mmCIF file of C-alpha atoms and ligand atoms in Angstrom:
data_model
loop_
_atom_site.group_PDB
_atom_site.id
_atom_site.type_symbol
_atom_site.label_atom_id
_atom_site.label_comp_id
_atom_site.label_asym_id
_atom_site.label_seq_id
_atom_site.Cartn_x
_atom_site.Cartn_y
_atom_site.Cartn_z
ATOM 1 C CA UNK A 1 78.158 -10.858 13.380
ATOM 2 C CA UNK A 2 81.511 -11.293 15.101
ATOM 3 C CA UNK A 3 83.515 -10.734 11.816
ATOM 4 C CA UNK A 4 82.031 -7.220 11.313
ATOM 5 C CA UNK A 5 82.588 -6.024 14.892
ATOM 6 C CA UNK A 6 84.980 -2.983 15.141
ATOM 7 C CA UNK A 7 87.511 -3.008 17.838
ATOM 8 C CA UNK A 8 89.679 0.100 18.491
ATOM 9 C CA UNK A 9 93.060 -0.274 20.357
ATOM 10 C CA UNK A 10 94.240 2.834 22.165
ATOM 11 C CA UNK A 11 98.068 2.896 22.860
ATOM 12 C CA UNK A 12 100.106 5.923 24.128
ATOM 13 C CA UNK A 13 103.314 5.022 26.063
ATOM 14 C CA UNK A 14 106.189 2.503 25.709
ATOM 15 C CA UNK A 15 104.801 -0.160 28.027
ATOM 16 C CA UNK A 16 101.558 -0.441 25.944
ATOM 17 C CA UNK A 17 103.190 -1.515 22.679
ATOM 18 C CA UNK A 18 104.282 -4.887 23.697
ATOM 19 C CA UNK A 19 100.805 -5.745 25.070
ATOM 20 C CA UNK A 20 98.741 -4.459 22.096
ATOM 21 C CA UNK A 21 101.001 -6.131 19.445
ATOM 22 C CA UNK A 22 100.086 -9.715 20.120
ATOM 23 C CA UNK A 23 96.522 -8.841 20.636
ATOM 24 C CA UNK A 24 96.189 -7.206 17.279
ATOM 25 C CA UNK A 25 97.855 -10.206 15.721
ATOM 26 C CA UNK A 26 95.486 -12.664 17.360
ATOM 27 C CA UNK A 27 92.535 -10.656 16.305
ATOM 28 C CA UNK A 28 93.623 -10.407 12.700
ATOM 29 C CA UNK A 29 90.742 -11.496 10.366
ATOM 30 C CA UNK A 30 88.314 -11.824 13.139
ATOM 31 C CA UNK A 31 87.369 -8.264 13.794
ATOM 32 C CA UNK A 32 87.919 -4.878 12.063
ATOM 33 C CA UNK A 33 90.610 -3.184 13.973
ATOM 34 C CA UNK A 34 91.541 0.431 14.278
ATOM 35 C CA UNK A 35 94.781 1.512 16.105
ATOM 36 C CA UNK A 36 95.054 4.970 17.773
ATOM 37 C CA UNK A 37 98.393 6.243 19.182
ATOM 38 C CA UNK A 38 97.956 9.274 21.467
ATOM 39 C CA UNK A 39 101.401 10.314 21.248
ATOM 40 C CA UNK A 40 102.122 10.342 25.122
ATOM 41 C CA UNK A 41 105.422 8.860 24.041
ATOM 42 C CA UNK A 42 106.857 10.370 20.934
ATOM 43 C CA UNK A 43 110.607 10.059 20.677
ATOM 44 C CA UNK A 44 111.580 7.426 18.168
ATOM 45 C CA UNK A 45 113.430 5.296 20.690
ATOM 46 C CA UNK A 46 110.384 5.314 23.090
ATOM 47 C CA UNK A 47 107.730 4.658 20.379
ATOM 48 C CA UNK A 48 108.514 4.150 16.705
ATOM 49 C CA UNK A 49 111.281 1.466 17.329
ATOM 50 C CA UNK A 50 108.668 -0.563 19.207
ATOM 51 C CA UNK A 51 106.173 -0.539 16.249
ATOM 52 C CA UNK A 52 109.020 -1.915 14.002
ATOM 53 C CA UNK A 53 110.219 -4.424 16.525
ATOM 54 C CA UNK A 54 106.824 -5.688 17.474
ATOM 55 C CA UNK A 55 105.417 -5.770 14.116
ATOM 56 C CA UNK A 56 102.678 -3.351 15.141
ATOM 57 C CA UNK A 57 100.931 -1.730 12.133
ATOM 58 C CA UNK A 58 101.338 1.941 11.856
ATOM 59 C CA UNK A 59 98.707 3.671 13.714
ATOM 60 C CA UNK A 60 95.419 4.587 11.805
ATOM 61 C CA UNK A 61 95.209 7.787 13.909
ATOM 62 C CA UNK A 62 97.939 9.622 15.713
ATOM 63 C CA UNK A 63 96.957 12.366 18.268
ATOM 64 C CA UNK A 64 100.308 13.832 19.100
ATOM 65 C CA UNK A 65 99.470 14.894 22.599
ATOM 66 C CA UNK A 66 103.119 14.806 23.854
ATOM 67 C CA UNK A 67 104.281 15.470 27.347
ATOM 68 C CA UNK A 68 102.509 17.700 29.905
ATOM 69 C CA UNK A 69 101.298 17.659 33.533
ATOM 70 C CA UNK A 70 98.915 14.752 34.324
ATOM 71 C CA UNK A 71 95.880 16.740 34.150
ATOM 72 C CA UNK A 72 96.814 18.570 30.910
ATOM 73 C CA UNK A 73 97.993 15.405 29.228
ATOM 74 C CA UNK A 74 94.930 13.324 30.245
ATOM 75 C CA UNK A 75 92.564 16.115 29.174
ATOM 76 C CA UNK A 76 94.115 16.539 25.792
ATOM 77 C CA UNK A 77 93.856 12.914 25.101
ATOM 78 C CA UNK A 78 90.240 12.909 26.193
ATOM 79 C CA UNK A 79 89.328 15.873 24.012
ATOM 80 C CA UNK A 80 90.845 14.340 21.045
ATOM 81 C CA UNK A 81 89.665 10.874 21.578
ATOM 82 C CA UNK A 82 85.986 11.948 22.160
ATOM 83 C CA UNK A 83 85.847 13.339 18.655
ATOM 84 C CA UNK A 84 87.353 10.193 17.309
ATOM 85 C CA UNK A 85 85.011 7.843 19.100
ATOM 86 C CA UNK A 86 82.060 9.800 17.870
ATOM 87 C CA UNK A 87 83.251 9.671 14.244
ATOM 88 C CA UNK A 88 84.463 5.989 14.421
ATOM 89 C CA UNK A 89 81.767 4.414 16.776
ATOM 90 C CA UNK A 90 83.731 1.302 17.634
ATOM 91 C CA UNK A 91 81.894 -1.687 19.091
ATOM 92 C CA UNK A 92 84.722 -2.183 21.743
ATOM 93 C CA UNK A 93 87.644 -0.175 22.834
ATOM 94 C CA UNK A 94 90.759 -2.023 24.085
ATOM 95 C CA UNK A 95 92.918 -0.521 26.605
ATOM 96 C CA UNK A 96 96.097 -1.977 28.160
ATOM 97 C CA UNK A 97 98.067 -1.366 31.466
ATOM 98 C CA UNK A 98 97.837 1.753 33.533
ATOM 99 C CA UNK A 99 99.333 4.920 31.748
ATOM 100 C CA UNK A 100 97.479 8.178 31.256
ATOM 101 C CA UNK A 101 96.435 7.216 27.849
ATOM 102 C CA UNK A 102 94.691 4.172 29.274
ATOM 103 C CA UNK A 103 92.710 6.227 31.827
ATOM 104 C CA UNK A 104 91.752 8.836 29.237
ATOM 105 C CA UNK A 105 90.310 6.384 26.771
ATOM 106 C CA UNK A 106 88.478 4.540 29.467
ATOM 107 C CA UNK A 107 86.750 7.632 30.737
ATOM 108 C CA UNK A 108 85.801 8.979 27.236
ATOM 109 C CA UNK A 109 84.283 5.680 26.191
ATOM 110 C CA UNK A 110 82.349 5.010 29.395
ATOM 111 C CA UNK A 111 80.574 8.336 29.056
ATOM 112 C CA UNK A 112 79.804 7.562 25.466
ATOM 113 C CA UNK A 113 78.616 4.059 26.408
ATOM 114 C CA UNK A 114 81.180 2.439 24.181
ATOM 115 C CA UNK A 115 82.148 -0.781 25.837
ATOM 116 C CA UNK A 116 85.818 -0.870 27.225
ATOM 117 C CA UNK A 117 87.923 -4.038 27.740
ATOM 118 C CA UNK A 118 90.894 -3.515 30.046
ATOM 119 C CA UNK A 119 93.947 -5.922 29.603
ATOM 120 C CA UNK A 120 95.965 -6.193 32.877
ATOM 121 C CA UNK A 121 92.947 -5.513 35.167
ATOM 122 C CA UNK A 122 93.070 -6.052 38.843
ATOM 123 C CA UNK A 123 96.639 -5.157 39.586
ATOM 124 C CA UNK A 124 97.153 -2.985 42.739
ATOM 125 C CA UNK A 125 100.119 -1.707 44.465
ATOM 126 C CA UNK A 126 97.918 -0.160 47.123
ATOM 127 C CA UNK A 127 99.996 2.803 46.905
ATOM 128 C CA UNK A 128 97.877 5.917 45.854
ATOM 129 C CA UNK A 129 100.899 8.087 45.466
ATOM 130 C CA UNK A 130 101.579 6.286 42.320
ATOM 131 C CA UNK A 131 99.796 7.970 39.541
ATOM 132 C CA UNK A 132 99.359 4.515 37.870
ATOM 133 C CA UNK A 133 97.451 3.354 40.939
ATOM 134 C CA UNK A 134 94.733 5.834 40.420
ATOM 135 C CA UNK A 135 94.636 4.934 36.661
ATOM 136 C CA UNK A 136 94.111 1.297 37.515
ATOM 137 C CA UNK A 137 91.341 1.838 40.074
ATOM 138 C CA UNK A 138 89.426 4.168 37.908
ATOM 139 C CA UNK A 139 89.810 2.202 34.633
ATOM 140 C CA UNK A 140 88.735 -0.971 36.347
ATOM 141 C CA UNK A 141 85.596 0.671 37.713
ATOM 142 C CA UNK A 142 84.392 1.770 34.309
ATOM 143 C CA UNK A 143 85.495 -1.161 32.104
ATOM 144 C CA UNK A 144 82.975 -3.623 30.901
ATOM 145 C CA UNK A 145 85.520 -6.586 30.412
ATOM 146 C CA UNK A 146 88.234 -7.073 32.868
ATOM 147 C CA UNK A 147 90.946 -9.303 31.568
ATOM 148 C CA UNK A 148 93.421 -10.313 34.342
ATOM 149 C CA UNK A 149 97.126 -11.453 34.216
ATOM 150 C CA UNK A 150 96.985 -13.423 37.419
ATOM 151 C CA UNK A 151 94.442 -14.730 39.792
ATOM 152 C CA UNK A 152 95.112 -12.180 42.553
ATOM 153 C CA UNK A 153 93.695 -9.616 39.993
ATOM 154 C CA UNK A 154 90.349 -11.544 39.897
ATOM 155 C CA UNK A 155 90.159 -11.737 43.719
ATOM 156 C CA UNK A 156 90.879 -7.920 44.032
ATOM 157 C CA UNK A 157 88.401 -6.918 41.605
ATOM 158 C CA UNK A 158 85.603 -8.886 43.333
ATOM 159 C CA UNK A 159 86.667 -7.279 46.522
ATOM 160 C CA UNK A 160 86.031 -3.967 44.964
ATOM 161 C CA UNK A 161 82.597 -4.896 44.013
ATOM 162 C CA UNK A 162 83.165 -5.715 40.270
ATOM 163 C CA UNK A 163 80.487 -8.139 39.040
ATOM 164 C CA UNK A 164 82.198 -11.570 38.552
ATOM 165 C CA UNK A 165 80.767 -11.898 35.007
ATOM 166 C CA UNK A 166 82.955 -8.994 33.783
ATOM 167 C CA UNK A 167 86.102 -10.568 35.091
ATOM 168 C CA UNK A 168 88.160 -13.091 33.157
ATOM 169 C CA UNK A 169 91.619 -14.546 34.079
ATOM 170 C CA UNK A 170 93.538 -14.726 30.637
ATOM 171 C CA UNK A 171 97.250 -14.630 31.665
ATOM 172 C CA UNK A 172 100.038 -12.216 31.038
ATOM 173 C CA UNK A 173 99.982 -10.750 27.421
ATOM 174 C CA UNK A 174 103.384 -9.212 27.571
ATOM 175 C CA UNK A 175 104.850 -12.817 27.759
ATOM 176 C CA UNK A 176 103.271 -13.430 24.297
ATOM 177 C CA UNK A 177 105.491 -10.628 22.869
ATOM 178 C CA UNK A 178 108.474 -11.914 24.775
ATOM 179 C CA UNK A 179 108.240 -15.514 23.728
ATOM 180 C CA UNK A 180 107.566 -14.489 20.196
ATOM 181 C CA UNK A 181 110.694 -12.170 20.081
ATOM 182 C CA UNK A 182 113.157 -14.395 21.932
ATOM 183 C CA UNK A 183 114.677 -16.030 18.987
ATOM 184 C CA UNK A 184 114.911 -12.735 16.990
ATOM 185 C CA UNK A 185 116.596 -11.195 20.051
ATOM 186 C CA UNK A 186 119.425 -13.790 19.641
ATOM 187 C CA UNK A 187 120.451 -12.253 16.548
ATOM 188 C CA UNK A 188 120.760 -8.638 17.950
ATOM 189 C CA UNK A 189 124.187 -7.220 18.112
ATOM 190 C CA UNK A 190 123.659 -5.273 21.114
ATOM 191 C CA UNK A 191 125.951 -7.336 23.377
ATOM 192 C CA UNK A 192 128.760 -7.160 20.883
ATOM 193 C CA UNK A 193 128.217 -3.591 20.255
ATOM 194 C CA UNK A 194 128.526 -2.903 24.027
ATOM 195 C CA UNK A 195 131.515 -5.298 24.431
ATOM 196 C CA UNK A 196 129.565 -7.537 26.928
ATOM 197 C CA UNK A 197 129.512 -11.318 27.550
ATOM 198 C CA UNK A 198 126.350 -12.904 28.731
ATOM 199 C CA UNK A 199 126.119 -13.188 32.554
ATOM 200 C CA UNK A 200 128.820 -10.553 33.297
ATOM 201 C CA UNK A 201 126.789 -7.451 33.793
ATOM 202 C CA UNK A 202 123.673 -6.090 35.431
ATOM 203 C CA UNK A 203 120.880 -4.112 33.664
ATOM 204 C CA UNK A 204 119.254 -1.022 35.353
ATOM 205 C CA UNK A 205 116.113 0.926 34.502
ATOM 206 C CA UNK A 206 114.904 3.742 36.703
ATOM 207 C CA UNK A 207 112.092 6.299 35.964
ATOM 208 C CA UNK A 208 109.415 6.288 38.751
ATOM 209 C CA UNK A 209 108.633 9.683 40.115
ATOM 210 C CA UNK A 210 109.231 8.320 43.652
ATOM 211 C CA UNK A 211 112.726 7.344 42.801
ATOM 212 C CA UNK A 212 113.899 10.189 40.422
ATOM 213 C CA UNK A 213 111.860 13.353 41.425
ATOM 214 C CA UNK A 214 113.525 13.738 44.818
ATOM 215 C CA UNK A 215 117.226 14.734 44.778
ATOM 216 C CA UNK A 216 118.127 12.973 47.983
ATOM 217 C CA UNK A 217 116.481 9.685 47.047
ATOM 218 C CA UNK A 218 118.075 9.776 43.549
ATOM 219 C CA UNK A 219 121.481 10.620 45.070
ATOM 220 C CA UNK A 220 121.234 7.626 47.563
ATOM 221 C CA UNK A 221 120.351 5.173 44.695
ATOM 222 C CA UNK A 222 123.236 6.477 42.567
ATOM 223 C CA UNK A 223 125.617 5.935 45.595
ATOM 224 C CA UNK A 224 124.479 2.340 45.946
ATOM 225 C CA UNK A 225 124.994 1.886 42.135
ATOM 226 C CA UNK A 226 128.359 3.491 42.385
ATOM 227 C CA UNK A 227 129.433 0.521 44.887
ATOM 228 C CA UNK A 228 127.683 -2.280 42.864
ATOM 229 C CA UNK A 229 129.330 -1.194 39.654
ATOM 230 C CA UNK A 230 132.831 -1.745 41.080
ATOM 231 C CA UNK A 231 131.930 -5.489 41.171
ATOM 232 C CA UNK A 232 129.727 -5.801 38.233
ATOM 233 C CA UNK A 233 129.283 -3.418 35.268
ATOM 234 C CA UNK A 234 125.743 -1.966 35.055
ATOM 235 C CA UNK A 235 124.159 -1.056 31.744
ATOM 236 C CA UNK A 236 121.638 1.749 32.283
ATOM 237 C CA UNK A 237 119.356 2.626 29.314
ATOM 238 C CA UNK A 238 118.225 5.893 30.630
ATOM 239 C CA UNK A 239 114.629 7.251 30.506
ATOM 240 C CA UNK A 240 114.402 10.783 29.267
ATOM 241 C CA UNK A 241 112.798 11.829 32.519
ATOM 242 C CA UNK A 242 115.614 10.396 34.594
ATOM 243 C CA UNK A 243 118.360 12.015 32.582
ATOM 244 C CA UNK A 244 116.522 15.453 32.906
ATOM 245 C CA UNK A 245 116.454 14.977 36.669
ATOM 246 C CA UNK A 246 120.119 13.903 37.140
ATOM 247 C CA UNK A 247 121.043 17.061 35.213
ATOM 248 C CA UNK A 248 118.625 19.408 37.053
ATOM 249 C CA UNK A 249 119.826 18.056 40.490
ATOM 250 C CA UNK A 250 123.475 18.548 39.464
ATOM 251 C CA UNK A 251 124.148 14.775 40.057
ATOM 252 C CA UNK A 252 126.009 14.130 36.677
ATOM 253 C CA UNK A 253 129.353 14.095 38.510
ATOM 254 C CA UNK A 254 128.246 10.930 40.279
ATOM 255 C CA UNK A 255 127.798 9.242 36.935
ATOM 256 C CA UNK A 256 131.326 10.434 35.821
ATOM 257 C CA UNK A 257 132.814 8.910 39.027
ATOM 258 C CA UNK A 258 131.277 5.543 38.204
ATOM 259 C CA UNK A 259 132.764 4.465 34.790
ATOM 260 C CA UNK A 260 131.060 0.894 35.013
ATOM 261 C CA UNK A 261 127.733 2.469 35.317
ATOM 262 C CA UNK A 262 127.197 2.780 31.579
ATOM 263 C CA UNK A 263 124.565 4.914 30.189
ATOM 264 C CA UNK A 264 122.819 4.134 26.959
ATOM 265 C CA UNK A 265 119.923 5.736 25.103
ATOM 266 C CA UNK A 266 116.668 3.836 25.607
ATOM 267 C CA UNK A 267 116.828 0.725 23.544
ATOM 268 C CA UNK A 268 114.277 -0.816 21.302
ATOM 269 C CA UNK A 269 112.257 -3.884 22.334
ATOM 270 C CA UNK A 270 114.539 -6.566 20.698
ATOM 271 C CA UNK A 271 117.856 -4.971 21.562
ATOM 272 C CA UNK A 272 116.694 -4.491 25.259
ATOM 273 C CA UNK A 273 115.403 -7.961 25.310
ATOM 274 C CA UNK A 274 118.783 -9.223 24.246
ATOM 275 C CA UNK A 275 120.502 -7.214 26.890
ATOM 276 C CA UNK A 276 118.308 -8.127 29.939
ATOM 277 C CA UNK A 277 117.960 -11.668 28.916
ATOM 278 C CA UNK A 278 121.694 -12.031 29.188
ATOM 279 C CA UNK A 279 122.077 -10.171 32.413
ATOM 280 C CA UNK A 280 123.230 -11.566 35.753
ATOM 281 C CA UNK A 281 120.969 -9.307 37.554
ATOM 282 C CA UNK A 282 118.324 -6.744 36.897
ATOM 283 C CA UNK A 283 117.685 -3.616 39.072
ATOM 284 C CA UNK A 284 114.433 -1.842 38.131
ATOM 285 C CA UNK A 285 111.534 0.090 39.045
ATOM 286 C CA UNK A 286 109.587 -0.807 35.972
ATOM 287 C CA UNK A 287 106.443 -2.918 36.255
ATOM 288 C CA UNK A 288 106.942 -4.920 33.075
ATOM 289 C CA UNK A 289 110.487 -5.790 33.731
ATOM 290 C CA UNK A 290 109.509 -7.470 37.071
ATOM 291 C CA UNK A 291 107.527 -9.901 34.956
ATOM 292 C CA UNK A 292 109.950 -10.297 32.097
ATOM 293 C CA UNK A 293 112.703 -11.302 34.541
ATOM 294 C CA UNK A 294 110.363 -13.809 36.302
ATOM 295 C CA UNK A 295 109.553 -15.415 33.117
ATOM 296 C CA UNK A 296 113.150 -15.781 32.103
ATOM 297 C CA UNK A 297 114.379 -16.812 35.704
ATOM 298 C CA UNK A 298 116.761 -13.710 36.153
ATOM 299 C CA UNK A 299 117.199 -12.294 39.714
ATOM 300 C CA UNK A 300 115.281 -9.004 39.744
ATOM 301 C CA UNK A 301 115.768 -6.309 42.526
ATOM 302 C CA UNK A 302 112.840 -3.866 42.391
ATOM 303 C CA UNK A 303 113.734 -0.476 43.618
ATOM 304 C CA UNK A 304 110.258 0.099 45.130
ATOM 305 C CA UNK A 305 108.409 -0.656 48.396
ATOM 306 C CA UNK A 306 105.487 -2.304 46.828
ATOM 307 C CA UNK A 307 104.443 -4.000 43.628
ATOM 308 C CA UNK A 308 101.144 -4.356 41.761
ATOM 309 C CA UNK A 309 102.521 -7.654 40.368
ATOM 310 C CA UNK A 310 102.909 -9.734 43.548
ATOM 311 C CA UNK A 311 103.156 -13.111 41.719
ATOM 312 C CA UNK A 312 106.575 -12.055 40.576
ATOM 313 C CA UNK A 313 107.556 -12.093 44.284
ATOM 314 C CA UNK A 314 105.546 -14.997 45.536
ATOM 315 C CA UNK A 315 106.399 -17.230 42.587
ATOM 316 C CA UNK A 316 109.035 -15.553 40.662
ATOM 317 C CA UNK A 317 112.524 -14.082 40.904
ATOM 318 C CA UNK A 318 111.648 -10.692 42.060
ATOM 319 C CA UNK A 319 112.664 -9.117 45.440
ATOM 320 C CA UNK A 320 111.296 -5.828 46.623
ATOM 321 C CA UNK A 321 114.318 -3.757 48.023
ATOM 322 C CA UNK A 322 112.973 -0.308 48.207
ATOM 323 C CA UNK A 323 115.196 2.753 47.678
ATOM 324 C CA UNK A 324 117.475 2.604 50.717
ATOM 325 C CA UNK A 325 121.139 2.589 49.524
ATOM 326 C CA UNK A 326 122.235 -0.067 52.126
ATOM 327 C CA UNK A 327 119.311 -2.408 51.196
ATOM 328 C CA UNK A 328 120.094 -2.074 47.476
ATOM 329 C CA UNK A 329 123.905 -2.825 48.010
ATOM 330 C CA UNK A 330 123.111 -5.791 50.296
ATOM 331 C CA UNK A 331 120.642 -7.454 47.940
ATOM 332 C CA UNK A 332 122.930 -6.943 44.935
ATOM 333 C CA UNK A 333 125.835 -8.478 46.709
ATOM 334 C CA UNK A 334 123.747 -11.330 47.850
ATOM 335 C CA UNK A 335 123.077 -12.203 44.164
ATOM 336 C CA UNK A 336 126.729 -11.893 43.342
ATOM 337 C CA UNK A 337 127.546 -14.220 46.115
ATOM 338 C CA UNK A 338 125.087 -16.825 44.651
ATOM 339 C CA UNK A 339 122.142 -16.155 46.709
ATOM 340 C CA UNK A 340 119.926 -14.810 43.868
ATOM 341 C CA UNK A 341 116.305 -15.598 44.156
ATOM 342 C CA UNK A 342 115.078 -18.684 42.202
ATOM 343 C CA UNK A 343 111.577 -18.846 40.880
ATOM 344 C CA UNK A 344 108.883 -20.387 38.667
ATOM 345 C CA UNK A 345 106.686 -19.235 35.810
ATOM 346 C CA UNK A 346 103.100 -18.129 37.021
ATOM 347 C CA UNK A 347 99.948 -19.836 35.496
ATOM 348 C CA UNK A 348 98.931 -18.861 32.004
ATOM 349 C CA UNK A 349 102.191 -16.881 31.329
ATOM 350 C CA UNK A 350 102.385 -19.226 28.287
ATOM 351 C CA UNK A 351 102.456 -17.005 25.159
ATOM 352 C CA UNK A 352 98.957 -17.659 24.393
ATOM 353 C CA UNK A 353 97.161 -14.939 26.296
ATOM 354 C CA UNK A 354 96.384 -12.786 23.142
ATOM 355 C CA UNK A 355 94.336 -15.823 21.783
ATOM 356 C CA UNK A 356 92.310 -15.878 25.152
ATOM 357 C CA UNK A 357 91.811 -12.132 24.909
ATOM 358 C CA UNK A 358 90.505 -12.537 21.341
ATOM 359 C CA UNK A 359 88.174 -15.331 22.466
ATOM 360 C CA UNK A 360 86.970 -13.302 25.435
ATOM 361 C CA UNK A 361 86.121 -10.431 23.113
ATOM 362 C CA UNK A 362 84.132 -12.749 20.869
ATOM 363 C CA UNK A 363 82.316 -14.130 23.885
ATOM 364 C CA UNK A 364 81.506 -10.595 25.103
ATOM 365 C CA UNK A 365 79.923 -9.794 21.651
ATOM 366 C CA UNK A 366 78.003 -13.036 21.714
ATOM 367 C CA UNK A 367 76.692 -12.256 25.186
ATOM 368 C CA UNK A 368 75.706 -8.682 24.007
ATOM 369 C CA UNK A 369 73.836 -10.098 21.064
ATOM 370 C CA UNK A 370 71.982 -12.503 23.235
ATOM 371 C CA UNK A 371 70.844 -9.454 25.416
ATOM 372 C CA UNK A 372 72.608 -10.800 28.520
HETATM 373 C C1 LIG B 1 104.830 6.842 31.620
HETATM 374 C C2 LIG B 1 103.726 6.084 32.435
HETATM 375 C C3 LIG B 1 104.496 5.076 33.311
HETATM 376 C C4 LIG B 1 105.375 4.081 32.425
HETATM 377 C C5 LIG B 1 106.314 4.946 31.653
HETATM 378 C C6 LIG B 1 107.139 4.191 30.774
HETATM 379 C C7 LIG B 1 101.801 7.490 33.249
HETATM 380 C C8 LIG B 1 101.230 8.135 34.265
HETATM 381 N N1 LIG B 1 103.100 6.969 33.333
HETATM 382 O O1 LIG B 1 105.652 7.518 32.535
HETATM 383 O O2 LIG B 1 103.509 4.196 33.971
HETATM 384 O O3 LIG B 1 106.072 3.130 33.408
HETATM 385 O O4 LIG B 1 105.508 5.838 30.880
HETATM 386 O O5 LIG B 1 108.085 4.884 30.103
HETATM 387 O O6 LIG B 1 101.364 7.471 32.096
HETATM 388 N N2 LIG B 1 109.712 12.229 27.539
HETATM 389 C C9 LIG B 1 110.455 12.368 26.383
HETATM 390 N N3 LIG B 1 110.232 11.631 25.383
HETATM 391 C C10 LIG B 1 109.094 10.811 25.306
HETATM 392 C C11 LIG B 1 108.248 10.651 26.441
HETATM 393 C C12 LIG B 1 108.542 11.242 27.531
HETATM 394 O O7 LIG B 1 111.362 13.106 26.574
HETATM 395 O O8 LIG B 1 108.810 10.152 24.086
HETATM 396 C C13 LIG B 1 110.054 12.903 28.779
HETATM 397 C C14 LIG B 1 109.376 14.230 28.934
HETATM 398 O O9 LIG B 1 110.220 15.073 29.539
HETATM 399 C C15 LIG B 1 108.196 13.905 29.797
HETATM 400 C C16 LIG B 1 108.721 12.803 30.780
HETATM 401 O O10 LIG B 1 109.631 12.091 29.856
HETATM 402 O O11 LIG B 1 107.660 15.010 30.492
HETATM 403 C C17 LIG B 1 107.698 11.866 31.312
HETATM 404 O O12 LIG B 1 106.864 11.267 30.312
HETATM 405 P P1 LIG B 1 105.419 10.888 30.630
HETATM 406 O O13 LIG B 1 104.726 10.170 29.428
HETATM 407 O O14 LIG B 1 104.614 11.939 31.283
HETATM 408 O O15 LIG B 1 105.580 9.823 31.867
HETATM 409 P P2 LIG B 1 106.596 8.707 31.975
HETATM 410 O O16 LIG B 1 107.525 8.955 33.075
HETATM 411 O O17 LIG B 1 107.257 8.177 30.763
#
């Protein structure tokens, strides 16, 4: 019986929370739900504030694994999750995105023969130096239900030999959270608190190892930002990893010499939405923000050479500029001179993806019952 099926959701890091929240809401009353938080992200402003902003229930189980190397972090999550899976025996485990917690959960479940559904399946940057790319490849190979945000994902999965009956195009679930929160974001005092008028500033996020772990690359990016902030203030909610690297590489004086590059602590979901939805321009190396700016029609310069979200470039406002300082400067000044990229909203980015995910899970159980 569909109503007695138990679905376990595993979240761990900031980009997971806005995907799982609408799914849990759509599944309410339809399935028994258990929420596990691995604790990959643990600072209040990287985790707890998202639970509050997104209306996510407090986790039923918290693993508290914290930060460590990839192997140690993934292994710790796997060891803890195996015990939980054996005790809880969910009928399906739902994982989202491409972080280490997603990988760990998928591996544990596949060995225990517990079905795994992967939301945001089929995305590929084709860059295996990115830890997330390895996570995406492995999770999609072992998942039983692959739910894709755009049709390029379906095509890619078929190319990789995944049987078509496991794959379903459902749309982009992050847009469900965005659409749901837009009105509340208008009430956020973030702009007033920072003394900003809509359309008069840029927003920056930066945390990819490829941008922040090499001193020369990071220094070049900061040099480009120093030039841009002379024309347009840049608000920079800084990831803890990036803050650590700037200090370790002795680059803090560059920030002091750029007064309009304004650092803030990482912001909660609602306050950050208020901020970037009012920006003239977004500069980022995040995955999600490429999509969020496409949905809102805001020019986005992605400081990467590739993206696993190509529809944001082919259909949306996203432009890949890499990390060469001159390319970043030029692209930013193009936007300021009115040559920002225009775009449209991709198919099924309509705020109803979580309903399609709930329906896909119900259909999965029905197929299982029918012995298909
Ligand atoms: C992780 C994800 C990445 C995602 C990002 C969003 C993986 C492989 N990477 O990267 O895909 O885009 O989250 O933020 O899963 N730290 C804190 N407090 C926290 C969390 C982290 O201070 O609450 C610091 C620690 O120094 C830690 C570092 O940030 O070592 C990196 O954290 P980690 O979770 O390993 O990777 P992210 O860079 O956050």
